[in-house]
GROMACS .gro file of C-alpha atoms in nm:
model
  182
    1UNK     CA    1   7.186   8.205  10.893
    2UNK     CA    2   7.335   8.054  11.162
    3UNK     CA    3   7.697   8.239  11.073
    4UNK     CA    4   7.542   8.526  11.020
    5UNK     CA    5   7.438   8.508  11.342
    6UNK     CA    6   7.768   8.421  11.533
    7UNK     CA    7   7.918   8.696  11.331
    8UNK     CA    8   7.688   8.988  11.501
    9UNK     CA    9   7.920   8.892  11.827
   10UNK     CA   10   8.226   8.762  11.683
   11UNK     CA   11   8.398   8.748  11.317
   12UNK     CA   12   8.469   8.417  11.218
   13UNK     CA   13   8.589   8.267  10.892
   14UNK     CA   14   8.400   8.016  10.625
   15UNK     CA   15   8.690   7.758  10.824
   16UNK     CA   16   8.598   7.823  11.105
   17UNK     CA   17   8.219   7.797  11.046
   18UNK     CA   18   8.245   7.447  10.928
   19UNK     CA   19   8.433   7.304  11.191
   20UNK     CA   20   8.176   7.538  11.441
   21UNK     CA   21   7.862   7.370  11.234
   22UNK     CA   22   7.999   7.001  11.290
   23UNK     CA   23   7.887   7.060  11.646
   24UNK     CA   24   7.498   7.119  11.498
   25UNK     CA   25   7.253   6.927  11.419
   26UNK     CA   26   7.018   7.061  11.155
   27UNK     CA   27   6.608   6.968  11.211
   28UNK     CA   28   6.297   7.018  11.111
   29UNK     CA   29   5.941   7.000  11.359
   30UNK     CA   30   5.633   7.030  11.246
   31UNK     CA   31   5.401   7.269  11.397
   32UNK     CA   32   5.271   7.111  11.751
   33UNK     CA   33   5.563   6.882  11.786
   34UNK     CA   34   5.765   6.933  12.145
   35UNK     CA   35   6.120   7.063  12.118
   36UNK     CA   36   6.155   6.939  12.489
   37UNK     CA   37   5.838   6.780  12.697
   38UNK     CA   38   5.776   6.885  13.093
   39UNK     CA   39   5.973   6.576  13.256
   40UNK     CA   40   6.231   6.482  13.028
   41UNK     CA   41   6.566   6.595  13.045
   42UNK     CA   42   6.636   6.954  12.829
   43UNK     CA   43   7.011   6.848  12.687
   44UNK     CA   44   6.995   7.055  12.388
   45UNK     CA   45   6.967   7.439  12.347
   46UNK     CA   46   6.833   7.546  11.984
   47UNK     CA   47   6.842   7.832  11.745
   48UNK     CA   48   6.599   7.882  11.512
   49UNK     CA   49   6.669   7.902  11.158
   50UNK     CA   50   6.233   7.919  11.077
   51UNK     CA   51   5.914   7.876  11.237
   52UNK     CA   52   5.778   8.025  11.624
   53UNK     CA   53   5.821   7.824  11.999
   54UNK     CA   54   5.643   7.867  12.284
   55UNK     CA   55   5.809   7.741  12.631
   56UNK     CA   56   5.531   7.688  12.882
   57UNK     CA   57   5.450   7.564  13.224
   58UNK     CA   58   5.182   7.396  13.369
   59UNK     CA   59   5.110   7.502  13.771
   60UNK     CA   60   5.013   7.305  14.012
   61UNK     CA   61   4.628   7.392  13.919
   62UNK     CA   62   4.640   7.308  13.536
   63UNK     CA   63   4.725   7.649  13.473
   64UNK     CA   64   4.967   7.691  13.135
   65UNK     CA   65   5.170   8.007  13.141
   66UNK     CA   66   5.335   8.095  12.873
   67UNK     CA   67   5.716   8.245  12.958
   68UNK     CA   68   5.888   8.272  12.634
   69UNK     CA   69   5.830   8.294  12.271
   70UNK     CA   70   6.143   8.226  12.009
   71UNK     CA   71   6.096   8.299  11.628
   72UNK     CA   72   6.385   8.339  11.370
   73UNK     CA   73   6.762   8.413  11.493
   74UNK     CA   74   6.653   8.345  11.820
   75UNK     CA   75   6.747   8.102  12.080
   76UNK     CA   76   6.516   7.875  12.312
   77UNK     CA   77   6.570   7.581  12.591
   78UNK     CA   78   6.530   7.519  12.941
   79UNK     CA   79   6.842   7.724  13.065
   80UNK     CA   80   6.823   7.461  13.434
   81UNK     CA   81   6.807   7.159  13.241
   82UNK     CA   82   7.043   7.213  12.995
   83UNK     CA   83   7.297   7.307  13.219
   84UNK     CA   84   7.258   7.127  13.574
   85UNK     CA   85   7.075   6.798  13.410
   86UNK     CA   86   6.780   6.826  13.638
   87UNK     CA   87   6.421   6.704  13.443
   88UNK     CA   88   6.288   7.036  13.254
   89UNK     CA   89   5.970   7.172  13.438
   90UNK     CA   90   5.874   7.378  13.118
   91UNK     CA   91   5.720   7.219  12.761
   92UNK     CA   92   5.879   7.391  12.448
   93UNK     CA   93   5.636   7.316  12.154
   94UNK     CA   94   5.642   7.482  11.778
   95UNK     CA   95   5.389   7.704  11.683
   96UNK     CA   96   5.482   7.674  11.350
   97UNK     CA   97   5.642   7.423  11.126
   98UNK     CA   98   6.027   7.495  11.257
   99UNK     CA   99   6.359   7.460  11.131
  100UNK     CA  100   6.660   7.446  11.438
  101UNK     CA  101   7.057   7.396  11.484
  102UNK     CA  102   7.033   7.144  11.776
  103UNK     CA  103   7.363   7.134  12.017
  104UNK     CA  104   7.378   6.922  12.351
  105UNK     CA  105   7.514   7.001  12.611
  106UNK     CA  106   7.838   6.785  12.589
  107UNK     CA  107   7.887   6.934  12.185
  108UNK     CA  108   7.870   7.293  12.317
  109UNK     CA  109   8.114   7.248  12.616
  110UNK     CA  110   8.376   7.060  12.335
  111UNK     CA  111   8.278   7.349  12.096
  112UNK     CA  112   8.405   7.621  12.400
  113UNK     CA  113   8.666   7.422  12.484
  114UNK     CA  114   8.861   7.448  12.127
  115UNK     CA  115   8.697   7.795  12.049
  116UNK     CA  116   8.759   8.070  12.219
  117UNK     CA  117   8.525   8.316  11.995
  118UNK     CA  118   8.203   8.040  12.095
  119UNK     CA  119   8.311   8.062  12.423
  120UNK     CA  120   8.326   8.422  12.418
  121UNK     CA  121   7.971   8.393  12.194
  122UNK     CA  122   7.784   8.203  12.426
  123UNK     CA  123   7.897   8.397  12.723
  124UNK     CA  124   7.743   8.661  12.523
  125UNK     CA  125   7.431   8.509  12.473
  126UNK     CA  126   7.355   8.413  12.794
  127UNK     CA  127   7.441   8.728  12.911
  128UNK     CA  128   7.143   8.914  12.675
  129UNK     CA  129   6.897   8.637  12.796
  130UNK     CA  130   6.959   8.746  13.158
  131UNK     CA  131   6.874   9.115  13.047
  132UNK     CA  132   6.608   8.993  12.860
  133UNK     CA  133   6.456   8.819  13.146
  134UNK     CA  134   6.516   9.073  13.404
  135UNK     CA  135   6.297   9.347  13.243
  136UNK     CA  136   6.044   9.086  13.135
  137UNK     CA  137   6.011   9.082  13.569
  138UNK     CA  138   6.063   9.451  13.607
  139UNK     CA  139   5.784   9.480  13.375
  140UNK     CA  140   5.584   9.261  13.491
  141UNK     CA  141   5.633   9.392  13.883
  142UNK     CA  142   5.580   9.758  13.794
  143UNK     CA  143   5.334   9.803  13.474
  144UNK     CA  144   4.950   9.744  13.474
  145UNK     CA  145   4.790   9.501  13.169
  146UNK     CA  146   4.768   9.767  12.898
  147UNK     CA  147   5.124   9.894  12.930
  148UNK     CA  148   5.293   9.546  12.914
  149UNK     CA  149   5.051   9.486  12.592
  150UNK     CA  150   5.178   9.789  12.455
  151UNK     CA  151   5.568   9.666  12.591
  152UNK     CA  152   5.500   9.326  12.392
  153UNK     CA  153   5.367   9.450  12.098
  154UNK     CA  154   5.679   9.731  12.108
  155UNK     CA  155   5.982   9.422  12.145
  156UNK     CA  156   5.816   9.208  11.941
  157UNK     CA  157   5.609   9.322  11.617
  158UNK     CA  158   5.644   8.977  11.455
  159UNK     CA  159   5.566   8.748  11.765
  160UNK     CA  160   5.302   8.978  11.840
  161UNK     CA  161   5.117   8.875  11.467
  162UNK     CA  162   5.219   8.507  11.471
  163UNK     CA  163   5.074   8.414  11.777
  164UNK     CA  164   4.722   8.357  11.900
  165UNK     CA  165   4.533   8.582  12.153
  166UNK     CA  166   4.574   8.298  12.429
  167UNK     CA  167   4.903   8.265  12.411
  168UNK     CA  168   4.931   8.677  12.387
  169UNK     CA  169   4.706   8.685  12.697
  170UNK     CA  170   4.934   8.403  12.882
  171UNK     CA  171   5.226   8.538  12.812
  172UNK     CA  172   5.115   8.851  12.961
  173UNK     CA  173   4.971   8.717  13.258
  174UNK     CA  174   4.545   8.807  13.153
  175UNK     CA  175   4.298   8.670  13.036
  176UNK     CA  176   4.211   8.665  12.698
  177UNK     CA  177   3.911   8.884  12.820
  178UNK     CA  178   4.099   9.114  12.938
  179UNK     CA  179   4.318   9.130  12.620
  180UNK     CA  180   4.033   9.179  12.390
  181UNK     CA  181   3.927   9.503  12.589
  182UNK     CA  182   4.282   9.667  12.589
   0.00000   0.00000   0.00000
């Protein structure tokens, strides 16, 4: 899966996968276990192979919002952590029993370092999260609750079955009263 993956932004060869895979590490979590834990320090990104995330935050009220779900083919960490080393403010925990390729931080600047096509890859990647974030704002600045229900339920059809009305209604920014009258 995970070649299949790499090859929807660059062609590479069963070689070149194997040395590319030596910098993974294959896991398994069980639904409720913590990818990354608020505090500690996020030094692995992960793509998921099977199973759901959730990356929260918890406000200075005991609030938990909900900023990002990650299911199959999809890619989740704290972006700050991982790359500037700082402790992660945000708790990534699987909603589902969940199957990752792990890389640190160290693997995946030795990986672009001797692989032009990951660098290339990841620059790629990074750049689609920063689109993906930026209308996740936009939408959030200029539509009302029922539109961005409509929005989530639009981008993600899968998500939107997999995961409980609390975390629907967090993710959105409502309550789950609201939810249930949209």
């Amino acid at each position: 899966m995970l070649k299949q993956h790499i090859n929807k932004i660059v062609q590479i060869s069963h070689e070149e996968f194997a040395e590319i895979e030596s910098y993974f590490y294959k896991e398994f979590y069980k639904k409720g276990k913590y990818l990354v834990e608020a505090g500690e320090l996020a030094n692995s990104e992960f793509y998921i192979t099977e199973g759901l995330t959730a990356s929260s935050f918890l406000n200075e009220f005991g609030k938990k919002s909900i900023l990002h779900f990650a299911a199959e083919d999809e890619w989740i960490s704290d972006t700050e952590s991982f790359n500037t080393g700082v402790k992660t403010r945000i708790s990534i925990k699987c909603l589902e029993d969940t199957e990752v390729y792990r890389i640190s931080y160290q693997d995946k600047e030795k990986l672009c370092a001797v692989s032009k096509k990951m660098e290339y890859f990841f620059r790629k990647k990074s750049n689609d999260t920063c689109i993906m974030l930026q209308n996740r704002i936009m939408i959030f600045m200029y539509t009302n609750s029922k539109d961005r229900y409509d929005k989530f339920r639009a981008l993600y059809p899968s998500i939107f079955l997999r995961v409980p009305k609390l975390f629907q209604a967090s993710f959105l920014g409502i309550t789950e009263r609201t939810l249930s009258e949209i």
